[in-house]
mmCIF file of C-alpha atoms in Angstrom:
data_model
loop_
_atom_site.group_PDB
_atom_site.id
_atom_site.type_symbol
_atom_site.label_atom_id
_atom_site.label_comp_id
_atom_site.label_asym_id
_atom_site.label_seq_id
_atom_site.Cartn_x
_atom_site.Cartn_y
_atom_site.Cartn_z
ATOM 1 C CA MET A 1 21.852 16.815 -0.113
ATOM 2 C CA ASP A 2 23.238 15.379 -3.339
ATOM 3 C CA ILE A 3 21.111 16.782 -6.131
ATOM 4 C CA SER A 4 21.679 13.661 -8.278
ATOM 5 C CA ILE A 5 19.304 11.611 -6.115
ATOM 6 C CA ARG A 6 16.522 14.159 -6.692
ATOM 7 C CA ARG A 7 16.454 13.742 -10.473
ATOM 8 C CA PHE A 8 14.489 10.936 -12.045
ATOM 9 C CA SER A 9 14.436 9.916 -15.651
ATOM 10 C CA VAL A 10 12.058 7.261 -16.939
ATOM 11 C CA LYS A 11 14.383 6.559 -19.832
ATOM 12 C CA LYS A 12 17.354 6.055 -17.459
ATOM 13 C CA PHE A 13 15.105 3.983 -15.146
ATOM 14 C CA ILE A 14 14.232 1.622 -18.010
ATOM 15 C CA ASN A 15 17.714 1.478 -19.475
ATOM 16 C CA GLU A 16 19.357 0.728 -16.104
ATOM 17 C CA LEU A 17 16.645 -1.514 -14.731
ATOM 18 C CA LYS A 18 18.016 -4.463 -12.786
ATOM 19 C CA VAL A 19 15.486 -7.105 -13.652
ATOM 20 C CA LYS A 20 15.981 -9.508 -10.718
ATOM 21 C CA PRO A 21 15.769 -6.853 -7.999
ATOM 22 C CA PHE A 22 12.844 -5.212 -9.734
ATOM 23 C CA ILE A 23 10.958 -8.547 -9.858
ATOM 24 C CA ILE A 24 11.707 -9.100 -6.175
ATOM 25 C CA ALA A 25 10.503 -5.535 -5.377
ATOM 26 C CA LEU A 26 7.207 -6.313 -7.161
ATOM 27 C CA ALA A 27 6.903 -9.787 -5.682
ATOM 28 C CA ILE A 28 7.022 -8.509 -2.096
ATOM 29 C CA PRO A 29 3.785 -6.438 -2.172
ATOM 30 C CA PHE A 30 2.109 -8.919 -4.457
ATOM 31 C CA GLY A 31 3.072 -11.627 -2.015
ATOM 32 C CA VAL A 32 1.333 -9.626 0.754
ATOM 33 C CA GLN A 33 -1.705 -9.363 -1.530
ATOM 34 C CA LEU A 34 -1.727 -13.105 -2.165
ATOM 35 C CA LEU A 35 -1.246 -13.940 1.505
ATOM 36 C CA SER A 36 -4.084 -11.555 2.380
ATOM 37 C CA TYR A 37 -6.265 -13.303 -0.183
ATOM 38 C CA PHE A 38 -5.591 -16.733 1.320
ATOM 39 C CA VAL A 39 -6.116 -15.617 4.852
ATOM 40 C CA THR A 40 -9.350 -13.740 4.173
ATOM 41 C CA ARG A 41 -10.885 -15.743 1.317
ATOM 42 C CA GLY A 42 -13.279 -17.691 3.475
ATOM 43 C CA SER A 43 -14.500 -14.675 5.395
ATOM 44 C CA MET A 44 -15.279 -12.159 2.691
ATOM 45 C CA ASP A 45 -18.821 -13.252 1.864
ATOM 46 C CA PHE A 46 -20.283 -11.204 4.733
ATOM 47 C CA TYR A 47 -19.191 -7.946 2.974
ATOM 48 C CA ALA A 48 -22.005 -8.275 0.458
ATOM 49 C CA GLN A 49 -24.512 -8.644 3.242
ATOM 50 C CA ILE A 50 -23.580 -5.748 5.548
ATOM 51 C CA ASP A 51 -24.797 -2.199 5.348
ATOM 52 C CA LYS A 52 -22.347 0.141 3.589
ATOM 53 C CA PRO A 53 -22.094 3.897 3.385
ATOM 54 C CA PRO A 54 -22.908 5.897 0.267
ATOM 55 C CA PHE A 55 -20.290 5.788 -2.518
ATOM 56 C CA SER A 56 -19.291 2.244 -1.686
ATOM 57 C CA PRO A 57 -17.752 0.749 -4.819
ATOM 58 C CA PRO A 58 -18.718 -2.655 -6.133
ATOM 59 C CA GLY A 59 -16.773 -5.569 -4.654
ATOM 60 C CA TRP A 60 -14.957 -6.403 -7.935
ATOM 61 C CA LEU A 61 -13.240 -2.996 -7.844
ATOM 62 C CA PHE A 62 -11.210 -3.678 -4.693
ATOM 63 C CA PRO A 63 -8.838 -6.280 -6.105
ATOM 64 C CA VAL A 64 -8.284 -4.138 -9.241
ATOM 65 C CA VAL A 65 -7.388 -1.067 -7.196
ATOM 66 C CA TRP A 66 -5.208 -3.020 -4.800
ATOM 67 C CA THR A 67 -3.336 -4.668 -7.657
ATOM 68 C CA ILE A 68 -2.459 -1.243 -9.051
ATOM 69 C CA LEU A 69 -1.483 0.075 -5.602
ATOM 70 C CA TYR A 70 0.774 -2.931 -4.844
ATOM 71 C CA ALA A 71 2.435 -2.470 -8.251
ATOM 72 C CA LEU A 72 3.116 1.167 -7.404
ATOM 73 C CA MET A 73 4.469 0.134 -4.002
ATOM 74 C CA GLY A 74 6.781 -2.348 -5.661
ATOM 75 C CA ILE A 75 8.031 0.156 -8.184
ATOM 76 C CA SER A 76 8.631 2.754 -5.492
ATOM 77 C CA SER A 77 10.466 0.322 -3.271
ATOM 78 C CA TYR A 78 12.696 -0.660 -6.186
ATOM 79 C CA ILE A 79 13.455 3.040 -6.916
ATOM 80 C CA VAL A 80 14.369 3.592 -3.244
ATOM 81 C CA TRP A 81 16.526 0.423 -3.188
ATOM 82 C CA ASP A 82 18.222 1.254 -6.430
ATOM 83 C CA ALA A 83 19.065 4.825 -5.371
ATOM 84 C CA ARG A 84 21.334 3.362 -2.669
ATOM 85 C CA SER A 85 21.010 6.505 -0.621
ATOM 86 C CA GLN A 86 22.063 6.766 2.937
ATOM 87 C CA TYR A 87 18.329 6.905 3.686
ATOM 88 C CA SER A 88 17.281 3.884 1.605
ATOM 89 C CA LYS A 89 17.580 1.302 4.342
ATOM 90 C CA GLU A 90 15.455 3.322 6.810
ATOM 91 C CA ALA A 91 12.870 4.030 4.108
ATOM 92 C CA LEU A 92 12.595 0.340 3.198
ATOM 93 C CA ILE A 93 12.181 -0.666 6.814
ATOM 94 C CA ILE A 94 9.300 1.736 7.191
ATOM 95 C CA TYR A 95 7.934 0.363 3.936
ATOM 96 C CA GLY A 96 8.043 -3.198 5.384
ATOM 97 C CA ILE A 97 6.313 -2.102 8.585
ATOM 98 C CA GLN A 98 3.467 -0.424 6.681
ATOM 99 C CA LEU A 99 3.100 -3.541 4.519
ATOM 100 C CA ALA A 100 2.632 -5.606 7.673
ATOM 101 C CA PHE A 101 0.090 -3.097 8.929
ATOM 102 C CA ASN A 102 -1.680 -3.277 5.537
ATOM 103 C CA PHE A 103 -1.882 -7.070 5.766
ATOM 104 C CA LEU A 104 -3.181 -7.074 9.352
ATOM 105 C CA TRP A 105 -5.970 -4.692 8.532
ATOM 106 C CA SER A 106 -7.503 -7.348 6.238
ATOM 107 C CA VAL A 107 -7.415 -9.817 9.102
ATOM 108 C CA PHE A 108 -9.049 -7.426 11.552
ATOM 109 C CA PHE A 109 -11.753 -6.367 9.100
ATOM 110 C CA PHE A 110 -12.575 -9.538 7.184
ATOM 111 C CA VAL A 111 -11.590 -12.398 9.476
ATOM 112 C CA LEU A 112 -12.336 -10.883 12.884
ATOM 113 C CA GLN A 113 -15.040 -8.500 11.549
ATOM 114 C CA SER A 114 -13.818 -6.027 14.152
ATOM 115 C CA PHE A 115 -14.816 -2.815 12.427
ATOM 116 C CA LEU A 116 -13.734 -0.416 15.159
ATOM 117 C CA LEU A 117 -10.289 -2.066 15.616
ATOM 118 C CA SER A 118 -9.828 -2.167 11.833
ATOM 119 C CA PHE A 119 -10.709 1.550 11.521
ATOM 120 C CA VAL A 120 -8.217 2.485 14.297
ATOM 121 C CA TRP A 121 -5.625 0.247 12.672
ATOM 122 C CA LEU A 122 -6.312 1.861 9.294
ATOM 123 C CA CYS A 123 -5.628 5.291 10.855
ATOM 124 C CA GLY A 124 -2.276 3.938 12.048
ATOM 125 C CA LEU A 125 -1.641 2.582 8.522
ATOM 126 C CA PHE A 126 -2.351 6.038 7.040
ATOM 127 C CA ILE A 127 0.208 7.595 9.447
ATOM 128 C CA LEU A 128 2.760 4.980 8.468
ATOM 129 C CA ILE A 129 2.092 5.654 4.716
ATOM 130 C CA ILE A 130 2.761 9.362 5.290
ATOM 131 C CA ILE A 131 5.969 8.536 7.244
ATOM 132 C CA MET A 132 6.942 6.118 4.474
ATOM 133 C CA MET A 133 6.318 8.769 1.786
ATOM 134 C CA ALA A 134 8.453 11.267 3.665
ATOM 135 C CA ALA A 135 11.258 8.688 3.949
ATOM 136 C CA PHE A 136 10.883 7.793 0.248
ATOM 137 C CA HIS A 137 10.954 11.523 -0.639
ATOM 138 C CA LYS A 138 14.326 11.915 1.053
ATOM 139 C CA VAL A 139 15.693 9.194 -1.243
ATOM 140 C CA GLN A 140 13.873 9.898 -4.490
ATOM 141 C CA PRO A 141 10.814 12.145 -4.670
ATOM 142 C CA ILE A 142 9.104 10.162 -7.485
ATOM 143 C CA ALA A 143 9.022 7.135 -5.175
ATOM 144 C CA ALA A 144 6.947 9.183 -2.697
ATOM 145 C CA PHE A 145 4.727 10.654 -5.378
ATOM 146 C CA LEU A 146 3.843 7.159 -6.631
ATOM 147 C CA GLN A 147 2.323 6.481 -3.200
ATOM 148 C CA ILE A 148 -0.215 9.319 -3.366
ATOM 149 C CA PRO A 149 -2.927 6.998 -4.865
ATOM 150 C CA TYR A 150 -2.255 4.569 -1.992
ATOM 151 C CA ALA A 151 -2.604 7.282 0.631
ATOM 152 C CA ALA A 152 -5.800 8.535 -1.100
ATOM 153 C CA TRP A 153 -7.290 5.047 -1.286
ATOM 154 C CA VAL A 154 -6.574 4.419 2.410
ATOM 155 C CA VAL A 155 -8.383 7.637 3.315
ATOM 156 C CA PHE A 156 -11.326 6.426 1.175
ATOM 157 C CA ALA A 157 -11.059 2.984 2.851
ATOM 158 C CA GLY A 158 -11.157 4.798 6.206
ATOM 159 C CA TYR A 159 -14.420 6.419 5.189
ATOM 160 C CA LEU A 160 -15.892 3.053 4.179
ATOM 161 C CA ASN A 161 -14.578 1.326 7.310
ATOM 162 C CA ALA A 162 -16.005 4.079 9.576
ATOM 163 C CA GLY A 163 -19.313 3.967 7.756
ATOM 164 C CA ILE A 164 -19.499 0.149 8.057
ATOM 165 C CA PHE A 165 -18.677 0.446 11.775
ATOM 166 C CA LEU A 166 -21.467 2.986 12.309
ATOM 167 C CA LEU A 167 -24.052 1.168 10.162
ATOM 168 C CA ASN A 168 -23.500 -2.314 11.544
#
């Protein structure tokens, strides 16, 4: 493996940033977030009414956390794209698949209120995130490391989803 793809410099990243592709890389996950908002906005009121497990955060925290996570996804995808590794295309395909899974979880949970299906789907999403992280790591390790908060949040979301399924 070429050692040059394993090094990452923030200074070099900023100096060599390609603005248009970077904006596109950010727009993709934020587009998923916006689409998710429009699809689920009329069906989120029930969340305040259902029983939730201990350590459930307040509702306002979710969009804040997801905004940070989508920003990290966009930055990571840009790093993978910009590396132009022989593994970049495969890694970005996996990234796209997990974004679709991410979006559909919101539909299953909020629109359909199918808590068991959404929990199983979330487990699949977590597996895809781990696969994506491994693929990103082959291209540029920092791109994978930036996804650790996402993986951790999905584990926490799994706890919340399972608790909601069991309590409701």
